[in-house]
Each structure stands twice: as C-alpha cells, then as structure tokens.
C-alpha cells in the first residue's frame, strides 16, 4: 500500500493513494502528492514497474497518473485536482487507446 522515497538522507513513506501523478524530468522523476513533490533519480520505466498496475497508468511518455485521482477526461487531457489547483495532463497518442480501454474496464 506504500512506497518508500528517498528525500535528502531519509526514506519517506508515501501511500499509493497519496500519489497524484508522476512526471518525467530528464534523468529524474517528480512524484506529486497532495502535500509534497519528491524528485528522485529514477526512470519512468523503473517507477512504473514499482507502482500497482491496477491503480497507475502511463498516459504519456512523461506522465503516469493515479487513476483514482482523475476528476475528468476531456479531449486529449486528464484533469487531477491538487492543493495547487487543477493539473492538466496530456494523453499521448501512443498511450490513448490502451488507456481508454483500461479506463472503460475499470468503469464496468
């Protein structure tokens, strides 16, 4: 139900439900939660393999979203509410069909 993320010299416990989305930043990823952003030296592929596939979906080469936190999907964008407002996350062409099938399966 959680993942440990290194922050400075400590390991911080972060529950999967607290993660809103993960964003790529060159050789790092930013894990966005309600309260904090964690920048860690990880690839998107590596972090994707650490997260539960039934809850997190890759929707763009630079984004993984927590499907439980999606407020709405409009055109080619996903909207997730955070403490800083509503974040618009693009859906990449290469990921759209698979994502839409996964979302439909989750809605049934």
mmCIF file of N, CA, C and O in Angstrom:
data_model
loop_
_atom_site.group_PDB
_atom_site.id
_atom_site.type_symbol
_atom_site.label_atom_id
_atom_site.label_comp_id
_atom_site.label_asym_id
_atom_site.label_seq_id
_atom_site.Cartn_x
_atom_site.Cartn_y
_atom_site.Cartn_z
ATOM 1 N N UNK A 1 0.805 -1.209 0.000
ATOM 2 C CA UNK A 1 0.000 0.000 0.000
ATOM 3 C C UNK A 1 0.841 1.263 0.000
ATOM 4 O O UNK A 1 0.284 2.352 0.000
ATOM 5 N N UNK A 2 2.163 1.106 0.070
ATOM 6 C CA UNK A 2 3.010 2.293 0.092
ATOM 7 C C UNK A 2 4.346 2.024 -0.576
ATOM 8 O O UNK A 2 4.697 0.892 -0.861
ATOM 9 N N UNK A 3 5.038 3.113 -0.810
ATOM 10 C CA UNK A 3 6.369 3.067 -1.401
ATOM 11 C C UNK A 3 7.251 3.977 -0.539
ATOM 12 O O UNK A 3 6.764 4.937 0.057
ATOM 13 N N UNK A 4 8.519 3.641 -0.448
ATOM 14 C CA UNK A 4 9.458 4.497 0.275
ATOM 15 C C UNK A 4 10.258 5.295 -0.746
ATOM 16 O O UNK A 4 10.791 4.738 -1.698
ATOM 17 N N UNK A 5 10.323 6.606 -0.527
ATOM 18 C CA UNK A 5 11.012 7.509 -1.440
ATOM 19 C C UNK A 5 12.104 8.223 -0.670
ATOM 20 O O UNK A 5 11.880 8.709 0.442
ATOM 21 N N UNK A 6 13.279 8.286 -1.279
ATOM 22 C CA UNK A 6 14.398 8.950 -0.623
ATOM 23 C C UNK A 6 14.237 10.457 -0.741
ATOM 24 O O UNK A 6 14.021 10.998 -1.818
ATOM 25 N N UNK A 7 14.335 11.123 0.404
ATOM 26 C CA UNK A 7 14.306 12.582 0.457
ATOM 27 C C UNK A 7 15.469 13.023 1.325
ATOM 28 O O UNK A 7 15.493 12.729 2.513
ATOM 29 N N UNK A 8 16.422 13.707 0.717
ATOM 30 C CA UNK A 8 17.683 14.057 1.367
ATOM 31 C C UNK A 8 18.360 12.772 1.834
ATOM 32 O O UNK A 8 18.625 11.903 1.029
ATOM 33 N N UNK A 9 18.571 12.595 3.116
ATOM 34 C CA UNK A 9 19.231 11.375 3.588
ATOM 35 C C UNK A 9 18.244 10.416 4.252
ATOM 36 O O UNK A 9 18.647 9.415 4.835
ATOM 37 N N UNK A 10 16.953 10.731 4.175
ATOM 38 C CA UNK A 10 15.933 9.901 4.829
ATOM 39 C C UNK A 10 15.064 9.184 3.801
ATOM 40 O O UNK A 10 14.994 9.581 2.640
ATOM 41 N N UNK A 11 14.405 8.132 4.256
ATOM 42 C CA UNK A 11 13.401 7.449 3.447
ATOM 43 C C UNK A 11 12.031 7.848 3.973
ATOM 44 O O UNK A 11 11.763 7.730 5.166
ATOM 45 N N UNK A 12 11.187 8.328 3.079
ATOM 46 C CA UNK A 12 9.855 8.794 3.441
ATOM 47 C C UNK A 12 8.827 7.805 2.925
ATOM 48 O O UNK A 12 8.870 7.407 1.762
ATOM 49 N N UNK A 13 7.899 7.421 3.792
ATOM 50 C CA UNK A 13 6.837 6.509 3.398
ATOM 51 C C UNK A 13 5.734 7.309 2.719
ATOM 52 O O UNK A 13 5.249 8.300 3.255
ATOM 53 N N UNK A 14 5.343 6.864 1.529
ATOM 54 C CA UNK A 14 4.293 7.545 0.776
ATOM 55 C C UNK A 14 3.265 6.501 0.356
ATOM 56 O O UNK A 14 3.602 5.531 -0.317
ATOM 57 N N UNK A 15 2.033 6.697 0.784
ATOM 58 C CA UNK A 15 0.968 5.765 0.422
ATOM 59 C C UNK A 15 0.608 5.957 -1.047
ATOM 60 O O UNK A 15 0.609 7.076 -1.546
ATOM 61 N N UNK A 16 0.279 4.853 -1.720
ATOM 62 C CA UNK A 16 -0.098 4.933 -3.130
ATOM 63 C C UNK A 16 -1.266 5.887 -3.339
ATOM 64 O O UNK A 16 -1.302 6.632 -4.308
ATOM 65 N N UNK A 17 -2.221 5.891 -2.407
ATOM 66 C CA UNK A 17 -3.391 6.760 -2.540
ATOM 67 C C UNK A 17 -3.044 8.241 -2.425
ATOM 68 O O UNK A 17 -3.837 9.089 -2.831
ATOM 69 N N UNK A 18 -1.875 8.562 -1.876
ATOM 70 C CA UNK A 18 -1.458 9.958 -1.757
ATOM 71 C C UNK A 18 -0.749 10.475 -3.011
ATOM 72 O O UNK A 18 -0.543 11.673 -3.165
ATOM 73 N N UNK A 19 -0.364 9.567 -3.899
ATOM 74 C CA UNK A 19 0.312 9.957 -5.132
ATOM 75 C C UNK A 19 -0.737 10.376 -6.153
ATOM 76 O O UNK A 19 -1.692 9.647 -6.409
ATOM 77 N N UNK A 20 -0.566 11.560 -6.712
ATOM 78 C CA UNK A 20 -1.498 12.066 -7.722
ATOM 79 C C UNK A 20 -1.021 11.712 -9.130
ATOM 80 O O UNK A 20 -1.765 11.153 -9.920
ATOM 81 N N UNK A 21 0.221 12.075 -9.437
ATOM 82 C CA UNK A 21 0.812 11.729 -10.721
ATOM 83 C C UNK A 21 2.324 11.737 -10.595
ATOM 84 O O UNK A 21 2.879 12.267 -9.642
ATOM 85 N N UNK A 22 2.966 11.119 -11.594
ATOM 86 C CA UNK A 22 4.424 11.077 -11.681
ATOM 87 C C UNK A 22 4.795 11.730 -13.005
ATOM 88 O O UNK A 22 4.168 11.470 -14.034
ATOM 89 N N UNK A 23 5.806 12.589 -12.956
ATOM 90 C CA UNK A 23 6.204 13.362 -14.129
ATOM 91 C C UNK A 23 7.695 13.188 -14.394
ATOM 92 O O UNK A 23 8.501 13.229 -13.470
ATOM 93 N N UNK A 24 8.056 12.976 -15.651
ATOM 94 C CA UNK A 24 9.462 12.811 -16.021
ATOM 95 C C UNK A 24 10.162 14.155 -16.075
ATOM 96 O O UNK A 24 9.574 15.168 -16.469
ATOM 97 N N UNK A 25 11.427 14.154 -15.664
ATOM 98 C CA UNK A 25 12.264 15.353 -15.718
ATOM 99 C C UNK A 25 13.687 14.901 -16.011
ATOM 100 O O UNK A 25 14.444 14.578 -15.091
ATOM 101 N N UNK A 26 14.013 14.800 -17.288
ATOM 102 C CA UNK A 26 15.303 14.296 -17.756
ATOM 103 C C UNK A 26 15.624 12.946 -17.119
ATOM 104 O O UNK A 26 14.912 11.991 -17.345
ATOM 105 N N UNK A 27 16.656 12.846 -16.290
ATOM 106 C CA UNK A 27 17.021 11.570 -15.657
ATOM 107 C C UNK A 27 16.380 11.384 -14.287
ATOM 108 O O UNK A 27 16.817 10.542 -13.504
ATOM 109 N N UNK A 28 15.378 12.166 -14.002
ATOM 110 C CA UNK A 28 14.682 12.112 -12.720
ATOM 111 C C UNK A 28 13.186 11.981 -12.957
ATOM 112 O O UNK A 28 12.708 12.176 -14.077
ATOM 113 N N UNK A 29 12.465 11.659 -11.894
ATOM 114 C CA UNK A 29 11.010 11.731 -11.931
ATOM 115 C C UNK A 29 10.561 12.555 -10.730
ATOM 116 O O UNK A 29 11.217 12.566 -9.688
ATOM 117 N N UNK A 30 9.440 13.243 -10.906
ATOM 118 C CA UNK A 30 8.834 14.006 -9.820
ATOM 119 C C UNK A 30 7.565 13.274 -9.428
ATOM 120 O O UNK A 30 6.669 13.094 -10.249
ATOM 121 N N UNK A 31 7.515 12.838 -8.179
ATOM 122 C CA UNK A 31 6.327 12.174 -7.648
ATOM 123 C C UNK A 31 5.518 13.255 -6.932
ATOM 124 O O UNK A 31 5.986 13.837 -5.960
ATOM 125 N N UNK A 32 4.340 13.535 -7.445
ATOM 126 C CA UNK A 32 3.483 14.593 -6.913
ATOM 127 C C UNK A 32 2.431 14.000 -5.989
ATOM 128 O O UNK A 32 1.682 13.109 -6.381
ATOM 129 N N UNK A 33 2.369 14.528 -4.763
ATOM 130 C CA UNK A 33 1.344 14.115 -3.809
ATOM 131 C C UNK A 33 0.553 15.361 -3.420
ATOM 132 O O UNK A 33 0.830 16.451 -3.901
ATOM 133 N N UNK A 34 -0.417 15.195 -2.544
ATOM 134 C CA UNK A 34 -1.195 16.350 -2.092
ATOM 135 C C UNK A 34 -0.335 17.363 -1.357
ATOM 136 O O UNK A 34 -0.535 18.560 -1.467
ATOM 137 N N UNK A 35 0.640 16.876 -0.607
ATOM 138 C CA UNK A 35 1.396 17.764 0.263
ATOM 139 C C UNK A 35 2.805 18.094 -0.220
ATOM 140 O O UNK A 35 3.339 19.130 0.141
ATOM 141 N N UNK A 36 3.412 17.200 -1.009
ATOM 142 C CA UNK A 36 4.810 17.405 -1.401
ATOM 143 C C UNK A 36 5.077 16.925 -2.812
ATOM 144 O O UNK A 36 4.311 16.159 -3.377
ATOM 145 N N UNK A 37 6.234 17.364 -3.324
ATOM 146 C CA UNK A 37 6.777 16.852 -4.579
ATOM 147 C C UNK A 37 8.123 16.230 -4.242
ATOM 148 O O UNK A 37 8.937 16.841 -3.555
ATOM 149 N N UNK A 38 8.329 15.020 -4.714
ATOM 150 C CA UNK A 38 9.587 14.318 -4.471
ATOM 151 C C UNK A 38 10.310 14.139 -5.798
ATOM 152 O O UNK A 38 9.760 13.553 -6.724
ATOM 153 N N UNK A 39 11.525 14.650 -5.885
ATOM 154 C CA UNK A 39 12.338 14.475 -7.083
ATOM 155 C C UNK A 39 13.346 13.372 -6.791
ATOM 156 O O UNK A 39 14.149 13.486 -5.863
ATOM 157 N N UNK A 40 13.254 12.303 -7.573
ATOM 158 C CA UNK A 40 14.132 11.156 -7.337
ATOM 159 C C UNK A 40 14.829 10.744 -8.627
ATOM 160 O O UNK A 40 14.304 10.951 -9.723
ATOM 161 N N UNK A 41 15.998 10.172 -8.470
ATOM 162 C CA UNK A 41 16.784 9.706 -9.611
ATOM 163 C C UNK A 41 16.277 8.325 -10.011
ATOM 164 O O UNK A 41 16.699 7.311 -9.468
ATOM 165 N N UNK A 42 15.329 8.312 -10.927
ATOM 166 C CA UNK A 42 14.663 7.097 -11.375
ATOM 167 C C UNK A 42 14.226 7.318 -12.814
ATOM 168 O O UNK A 42 13.993 8.461 -13.213
ATOM 169 N N UNK A 43 14.064 6.266 -13.572
ATOM 170 C CA UNK A 43 13.483 6.398 -14.909
ATOM 171 C C UNK A 43 11.976 6.177 -14.805
ATOM 172 O O UNK A 43 11.491 5.588 -13.834
ATOM 173 N N UNK A 44 11.257 6.621 -15.804
ATOM 174 C CA UNK A 44 9.804 6.403 -15.818
ATOM 175 C C UNK A 44 9.496 4.904 -15.841
ATOM 176 O O UNK A 44 8.584 4.446 -15.162
ATOM 177 N N UNK A 45 10.264 4.167 -16.605
ATOM 178 C CA UNK A 45 10.039 2.722 -16.695
ATOM 179 C C UNK A 45 10.240 2.051 -15.335
ATOM 180 O O UNK A 45 9.465 1.186 -14.937
ATOM 181 N N UNK A 46 11.262 2.480 -14.599
ATOM 182 C CA UNK A 46 11.533 1.899 -13.280
ATOM 183 C C UNK A 46 10.440 2.231 -12.275
ATOM 184 O O UNK A 46 9.985 1.361 -11.535
ATOM 185 N N UNK A 47 10.003 3.485 -12.244
ATOM 186 C CA UNK A 47 8.960 3.859 -11.282
ATOM 187 C C UNK A 47 7.647 3.202 -11.664
ATOM 188 O O UNK A 47 6.881 2.773 -10.803
ATOM 189 N N UNK A 48 7.383 3.084 -12.951
ATOM 190 C CA UNK A 48 6.156 2.435 -13.417
ATOM 191 C C UNK A 48 6.098 0.987 -12.937
ATOM 192 O O UNK A 48 5.043 0.501 -12.520
ATOM 193 N N UNK A 49 7.229 0.320 -12.941
ATOM 194 C CA UNK A 49 7.267 -1.087 -12.504
ATOM 195 C C UNK A 49 7.097 -1.218 -10.990
ATOM 196 O O UNK A 49 6.761 -2.290 -10.494
ATOM 197 N N UNK A 50 7.325 -0.141 -10.236
ATOM 198 C CA UNK A 50 7.187 -0.156 -8.778
ATOM 199 C C UNK A 50 5.759 0.129 -8.307
ATOM 200 O O UNK A 50 5.425 -0.118 -7.161
ATOM 201 N N UNK A 51 4.935 0.682 -9.194
ATOM 202 C CA UNK A 51 3.574 1.086 -8.829
ATOM 203 C C UNK A 51 2.563 0.023 -9.242
ATOM 204 O O UNK A 51 2.754 -0.641 -10.265
ATOM 205 N N UNK A 52 1.467 -0.139 -8.496
ATOM 206 C CA UNK A 52 0.461 -1.146 -8.846
ATOM 207 C C UNK A 52 -0.246 -0.807 -10.169
ATOM 208 O O UNK A 52 -0.749 0.301 -10.341
ATOM 209 N N UNK A 53 -0.269 -1.778 -11.083
ATOM 210 C CA UNK A 53 -0.808 -1.542 -12.423
ATOM 211 C C UNK A 53 -2.315 -1.305 -12.429
ATOM 212 O O UNK A 53 -2.835 -0.685 -13.352
ATOM 213 N N UNK A 54 -3.013 -1.761 -11.418
ATOM 214 C CA UNK A 54 -4.461 -1.537 -11.383
ATOM 215 C C UNK A 54 -4.823 -0.128 -10.942
ATOM 216 O O UNK A 54 -5.964 0.289 -11.071
ATOM 217 N N UNK A 55 -3.851 0.631 -10.443
ATOM 218 C CA UNK A 55 -4.110 1.981 -9.933
ATOM 219 C C UNK A 55 -3.378 3.067 -10.722
ATOM 220 O O UNK A 55 -3.837 4.199 -10.782
ATOM 221 N N UNK A 56 -2.246 2.739 -11.333
ATOM 222 C CA UNK A 56 -1.430 3.729 -12.029
ATOM 223 C C UNK A 56 -1.287 3.353 -13.498
ATOM 224 O O UNK A 56 -0.979 2.213 -13.819
ATOM 225 N N UNK A 57 -1.519 4.342 -14.362
ATOM 226 C CA UNK A 57 -1.446 4.118 -15.809
ATOM 227 C C UNK A 57 -0.537 5.144 -16.452
ATOM 228 O O UNK A 57 -0.603 6.339 -16.152
ATOM 229 N N UNK A 58 0.284 4.657 -17.358
ATOM 230 C CA UNK A 58 1.128 5.541 -18.164
ATOM 231 C C UNK A 58 0.243 6.127 -19.247
ATOM 232 O O UNK A 58 -0.404 5.399 -19.992
ATOM 233 N N UNK A 59 0.175 7.457 -19.329
ATOM 234 C CA UNK A 59 -0.709 8.110 -20.287
ATOM 235 C C UNK A 59 0.057 8.971 -21.296
ATOM 236 O O UNK A 59 -0.529 9.517 -22.226
ATOM 237 N N UNK A 60 1.360 9.077 -21.074
ATOM 238 C CA UNK A 60 2.213 9.924 -21.909
ATOM 239 C C UNK A 60 3.636 9.472 -21.619
ATOM 240 O O UNK A 60 3.892 8.892 -20.568
ATOM 241 N N UNK A 61 4.550 9.749 -22.506
ATOM 242 C CA UNK A 61 5.927 9.300 -22.215
ATOM 243 C C UNK A 61 6.494 10.008 -20.990
ATOM 244 O O UNK A 61 7.432 9.536 -20.366
ATOM 245 N N UNK A 62 5.880 11.135 -20.610
ATOM 246 C CA UNK A 62 6.355 11.891 -19.456
ATOM 247 C C UNK A 62 5.429 11.851 -18.244
ATOM 248 O O UNK A 62 5.699 12.520 -17.256
ATOM 249 N N UNK A 63 4.330 11.088 -18.311
ATOM 250 C CA UNK A 63 3.368 11.094 -17.202
ATOM 251 C C UNK A 63 2.797 9.713 -16.891
ATOM 252 O O UNK A 63 2.450 8.958 -17.802
ATOM 253 N N UNK A 64 2.679 9.451 -15.597
ATOM 254 C CA UNK A 64 1.928 8.315 -15.063
ATOM 255 C C UNK A 64 0.901 8.929 -14.116
ATOM 256 O O UNK A 64 1.251 9.794 -13.309
ATOM 257 N N UNK A 65 -0.365 8.494 -14.207
ATOM 258 C CA UNK A 65 -1.400 9.064 -13.337
ATOM 259 C C UNK A 65 -1.983 8.006 -12.415
ATOM 260 O O UNK A 65 -2.026 6.823 -12.746
ATOM 261 N N UNK A 66 -2.421 8.465 -11.268
ATOM 262 C CA UNK A 66 -3.179 7.631 -10.348
ATOM 263 C C UNK A 66 -4.622 7.708 -10.829
ATOM 264 O O UNK A 66 -5.259 8.757 -10.726
ATOM 265 N N UNK A 67 -5.147 6.623 -11.376
ATOM 266 C CA UNK A 67 -6.480 6.641 -11.989
ATOM 267 C C UNK A 67 -7.573 6.957 -10.978
ATOM 268 O O UNK A 67 -8.631 7.443 -11.348
ATOM 269 N N UNK A 68 -7.319 6.736 -9.707
ATOM 270 C CA UNK A 68 -8.310 7.034 -8.669
ATOM 271 C C UNK A 68 -8.417 8.532 -8.389
ATOM 272 O O UNK A 68 -9.330 8.966 -7.696
ATOM 273 N N UNK A 69 -7.479 9.303 -8.896
ATOM 274 C CA UNK A 69 -7.462 10.742 -8.643
ATOM 275 C C UNK A 69 -7.928 11.569 -9.837
ATOM 276 O O UNK A 69 -7.956 12.796 -9.779
ATOM 277 N N UNK A 70 -8.313 10.917 -10.927
ATOM 278 C CA UNK A 70 -8.768 11.633 -12.122
ATOM 279 C C UNK A 70 -10.132 12.249 -11.853
ATOM 280 O O UNK A 70 -11.059 11.559 -11.429
ATOM 281 N N UNK A 71 -10.247 13.551 -12.102
ATOM 282 C CA UNK A 71 -11.533 14.235 -11.959
ATOM 283 C C UNK A 71 -12.337 14.167 -13.240
ATOM 284 O O UNK A 71 -13.538 13.958 -13.224
ATOM 285 N N UNK A 72 -11.631 14.373 -14.369
ATOM 286 C CA UNK A 72 -12.311 14.258 -15.652
ATOM 287 C C UNK A 72 -11.296 14.040 -16.764
ATOM 288 O O UNK A 72 -10.111 14.344 -16.607
ATOM 289 N N UNK A 73 -11.803 13.518 -17.882
ATOM 290 C CA UNK A 73 -11.006 13.335 -19.089
ATOM 291 C C UNK A 73 -11.732 14.109 -20.179
ATOM 292 O O UNK A 73 -12.928 13.917 -20.387
ATOM 293 N N UNK A 74 -10.991 14.987 -20.815
ATOM 294 C CA UNK A 74 -11.590 15.837 -21.834
ATOM 295 C C UNK A 74 -10.644 15.919 -23.018
ATOM 296 O O UNK A 74 -9.480 16.284 -22.857
ATOM 297 N N UNK A 75 -11.152 15.571 -24.204
ATOM 298 C CA UNK A 75 -10.334 15.538 -25.413
ATOM 299 C C UNK A 75 -9.098 14.670 -25.155
ATOM 300 O O UNK A 75 -9.227 13.501 -24.863
ATOM 301 N N UNK A 76 -7.920 15.253 -25.227
ATOM 302 C CA UNK A 76 -6.682 14.505 -25.012
ATOM 303 C C UNK A 76 -5.989 14.919 -23.724
ATOM 304 O O UNK A 76 -4.761 14.921 -23.636
ATOM 305 N N UNK A 77 -6.785 15.255 -22.704
ATOM 306 C CA UNK A 77 -6.228 15.686 -21.420
ATOM 307 C C UNK A 77 -6.948 15.031 -20.250
ATOM 308 O O UNK A 77 -8.136 14.756 -20.318
ATOM 309 N N UNK A 78 -6.175 14.818 -19.191
ATOM 310 C CA UNK A 78 -6.694 14.303 -17.929
ATOM 311 C C UNK A 78 -6.571 15.442 -16.925
ATOM 312 O O UNK A 78 -5.557 16.154 -16.906
ATOM 313 N N UNK A 79 -7.575 15.600 -16.075
ATOM 314 C CA UNK A 79 -7.549 16.659 -15.073
ATOM 315 C C UNK A 79 -7.569 16.043 -13.680
ATOM 316 O O UNK A 79 -8.424 15.219 -13.373
ATOM 317 N N UNK A 80 -6.593 16.450 -12.868
ATOM 318 C CA UNK A 80 -6.462 15.967 -11.497
ATOM 319 C C UNK A 80 -6.374 17.180 -10.583
ATOM 320 O O UNK A 80 -5.582 18.090 -10.830
ATOM 321 N N UNK A 81 -7.179 17.182 -9.522
ATOM 322 C CA UNK A 81 -7.143 18.292 -8.561
ATOM 323 C C UNK A 81 -6.036 18.056 -7.550
ATOM 324 O O UNK A 81 -5.870 16.954 -7.036
ATOM 325 N N UNK A 82 -5.293 19.116 -7.279
ATOM 326 C CA UNK A 82 -4.250 19.063 -6.255
ATOM 327 C C UNK A 82 -4.415 20.293 -5.369
ATOM 328 O O UNK A 82 -5.289 21.123 -5.598
ATOM 329 N N UNK A 83 -3.558 20.423 -4.374
ATOM 330 C CA UNK A 83 -3.598 21.594 -3.496
ATOM 331 C C UNK A 83 -3.266 22.876 -4.248
ATOM 332 O O UNK A 83 -3.601 23.964 -3.811
ATOM 333 N N UNK A 84 -2.583 22.748 -5.384
ATOM 334 C CA UNK A 84 -2.176 23.912 -6.175
ATOM 335 C C UNK A 84 -3.171 24.236 -7.282
ATOM 336 O O UNK A 84 -2.898 25.054 -8.143
ATOM 337 N N UNK A 85 -4.319 23.558 -7.300
ATOM 338 C CA UNK A 85 -5.306 23.770 -8.350
ATOM 339 C C UNK A 85 -5.501 22.506 -9.167
ATOM 340 O O UNK A 85 -5.163 21.412 -8.728
ATOM 341 N N UNK A 86 -6.013 22.658 -10.362
ATOM 342 C CA UNK A 86 -6.253 21.513 -11.233
ATOM 343 C C UNK A 86 -5.113 21.382 -12.233
ATOM 344 O O UNK A 86 -4.769 22.344 -12.919
ATOM 345 N N UNK A 87 -4.546 20.200 -12.309
ATOM 346 C CA UNK A 87 -3.434 19.919 -13.216
ATOM 347 C C UNK A 87 -3.984 19.260 -14.473
ATOM 348 O O UNK A 87 -4.752 18.302 -14.398
ATOM 349 N N UNK A 88 -3.604 19.781 -15.618
ATOM 350 C CA UNK A 88 -3.955 19.197 -16.909
ATOM 351 C C UNK A 88 -2.780 18.343 -17.380
ATOM 352 O O UNK A 88 -1.657 18.840 -17.496
ATOM 353 N N UNK A 89 -3.044 17.071 -17.633
ATOM 354 C CA UNK A 89 -2.000 16.138 -18.063
ATOM 355 C C UNK A 89 -2.367 15.634 -19.453
ATOM 356 O O UNK A 89 -3.474 15.128 -19.659
ATOM 357 N N UNK A 90 -1.459 15.775 -20.414
ATOM 358 C CA UNK A 90 -1.771 15.337 -21.771
ATOM 359 C C UNK A 90 -1.810 13.808 -21.885
ATOM 360 O O UNK A 90 -1.105 13.108 -21.168
ATOM 361 N N UNK A 91 -2.649 13.330 -22.792
ATOM 362 C CA UNK A 91 -2.674 11.904 -23.112
ATOM 363 C C UNK A 91 -1.945 11.757 -24.447
ATOM 364 O O UNK A 91 -2.357 12.334 -25.454
ATOM 365 N N UNK A 92 -0.848 11.005 -24.437
ATOM 366 C CA UNK A 92 -0.068 10.813 -25.653
ATOM 367 C C UNK A 92 -0.778 9.897 -26.632
ATOM 368 O O UNK A 92 -1.492 8.968 -26.240
ATOM 369 N N UNK A 93 -0.580 10.141 -27.929
ATOM 370 C CA UNK A 93 -1.218 9.324 -28.963
ATOM 371 C C UNK A 93 -0.895 7.845 -28.810
ATOM 372 O O UNK A 93 -1.756 6.995 -28.994
ATOM 373 N N UNK A 94 0.337 7.542 -28.466
ATOM 374 C CA UNK A 94 0.767 6.144 -28.343
ATOM 375 C C UNK A 94 0.122 5.437 -27.153
ATOM 376 O O UNK A 94 0.073 4.213 -27.101
ATOM 377 N N UNK A 95 -0.398 6.203 -26.188
ATOM 378 C CA UNK A 95 -0.956 5.623 -24.962
ATOM 379 C C UNK A 95 -2.477 5.698 -24.894
ATOM 380 O O UNK A 95 -3.099 5.040 -24.063
ATOM 381 N N UNK A 96 -3.078 6.502 -25.761
ATOM 382 C CA UNK A 96 -4.503 6.815 -25.640
ATOM 383 C C UNK A 96 -5.400 5.581 -25.740
ATOM 384 O O UNK A 96 -6.270 5.378 -24.887
ATOM 385 N N UNK A 97 -5.221 4.753 -26.768
ATOM 386 C CA UNK A 97 -6.109 3.602 -26.954
ATOM 387 C C UNK A 97 -6.054 2.651 -25.767
ATOM 388 O O UNK A 97 -7.090 2.240 -25.240
ATOM 389 N N UNK A 98 -4.856 2.318 -25.322
ATOM 390 C CA UNK A 98 -4.700 1.414 -24.186
ATOM 391 C C UNK A 98 -5.298 2.024 -22.930
ATOM 392 O O UNK A 98 -5.997 1.345 -22.181
ATOM 393 N N UNK A 99 -5.050 3.297 -22.709
ATOM 394 C CA UNK A 99 -5.579 3.975 -21.527
ATOM 395 C C UNK A 99 -7.103 3.971 -21.530
ATOM 396 O O UNK A 99 -7.731 3.672 -20.519
ATOM 397 N N UNK A 100 -7.702 4.288 -22.672
ATOM 398 C CA UNK A 100 -9.164 4.339 -22.739
ATOM 399 C C UNK A 100 -9.774 2.953 -22.509
ATOM 400 O O UNK A 100 -10.802 2.838 -21.837
ATOM 401 N N UNK A 101 -9.151 1.917 -23.009
ATOM 402 C CA UNK A 101 -9.623 0.548 -22.759
ATOM 403 C C UNK A 101 -9.524 0.236 -21.258
ATOM 404 O O UNK A 101 -10.457 -0.289 -20.670
ATOM 405 N N UNK A 102 -8.404 0.582 -20.643
ATOM 406 C CA UNK A 102 -8.214 0.338 -19.213
ATOM 407 C C UNK A 102 -9.239 1.107 -18.379
ATOM 408 O O UNK A 102 -9.781 0.571 -17.412
ATOM 409 N N UNK A 103 -9.504 2.345 -18.733
ATOM 410 C CA UNK A 103 -10.490 3.155 -18.004
ATOM 411 C C UNK A 103 -11.883 2.540 -18.141
ATOM 412 O O UNK A 103 -12.629 2.432 -17.174
ATOM 413 N N UNK A 104 -12.235 2.133 -19.352
ATOM 414 C CA UNK A 104 -13.552 1.525 -19.571
ATOM 415 C C UNK A 104 -13.697 0.241 -18.769
ATOM 416 O O UNK A 104 -14.748 -0.031 -18.218
ATOM 417 N N UNK A 105 -12.633 -0.544 -18.690
ATOM 418 C CA UNK A 105 -12.684 -1.780 -17.918
ATOM 419 C C UNK A 105 -12.877 -1.470 -16.439
ATOM 420 O O UNK A 105 -13.569 -2.182 -15.722
ATOM 421 N N UNK A 106 -12.260 -0.391 -15.971
ATOM 422 C CA UNK A 106 -12.367 -0.031 -14.569
ATOM 423 C C UNK A 106 -13.748 0.528 -14.242
ATOM 424 O O UNK A 106 -14.189 0.474 -13.106
ATOM 425 N N UNK A 107 -14.437 1.054 -15.233
ATOM 426 C CA UNK A 107 -15.764 1.654 -15.003
ATOM 427 C C UNK A 107 -16.874 0.613 -14.995
ATOM 428 O O UNK A 107 -17.970 0.897 -14.578
ATOM 429 N N UNK A 108 -16.602 -0.586 -15.494
ATOM 430 C CA UNK A 108 -17.643 -1.610 -15.560
ATOM 431 C C UNK A 108 -17.844 -2.299 -14.245
ATOM 432 O O UNK A 108 -17.035 -2.327 -13.398
#
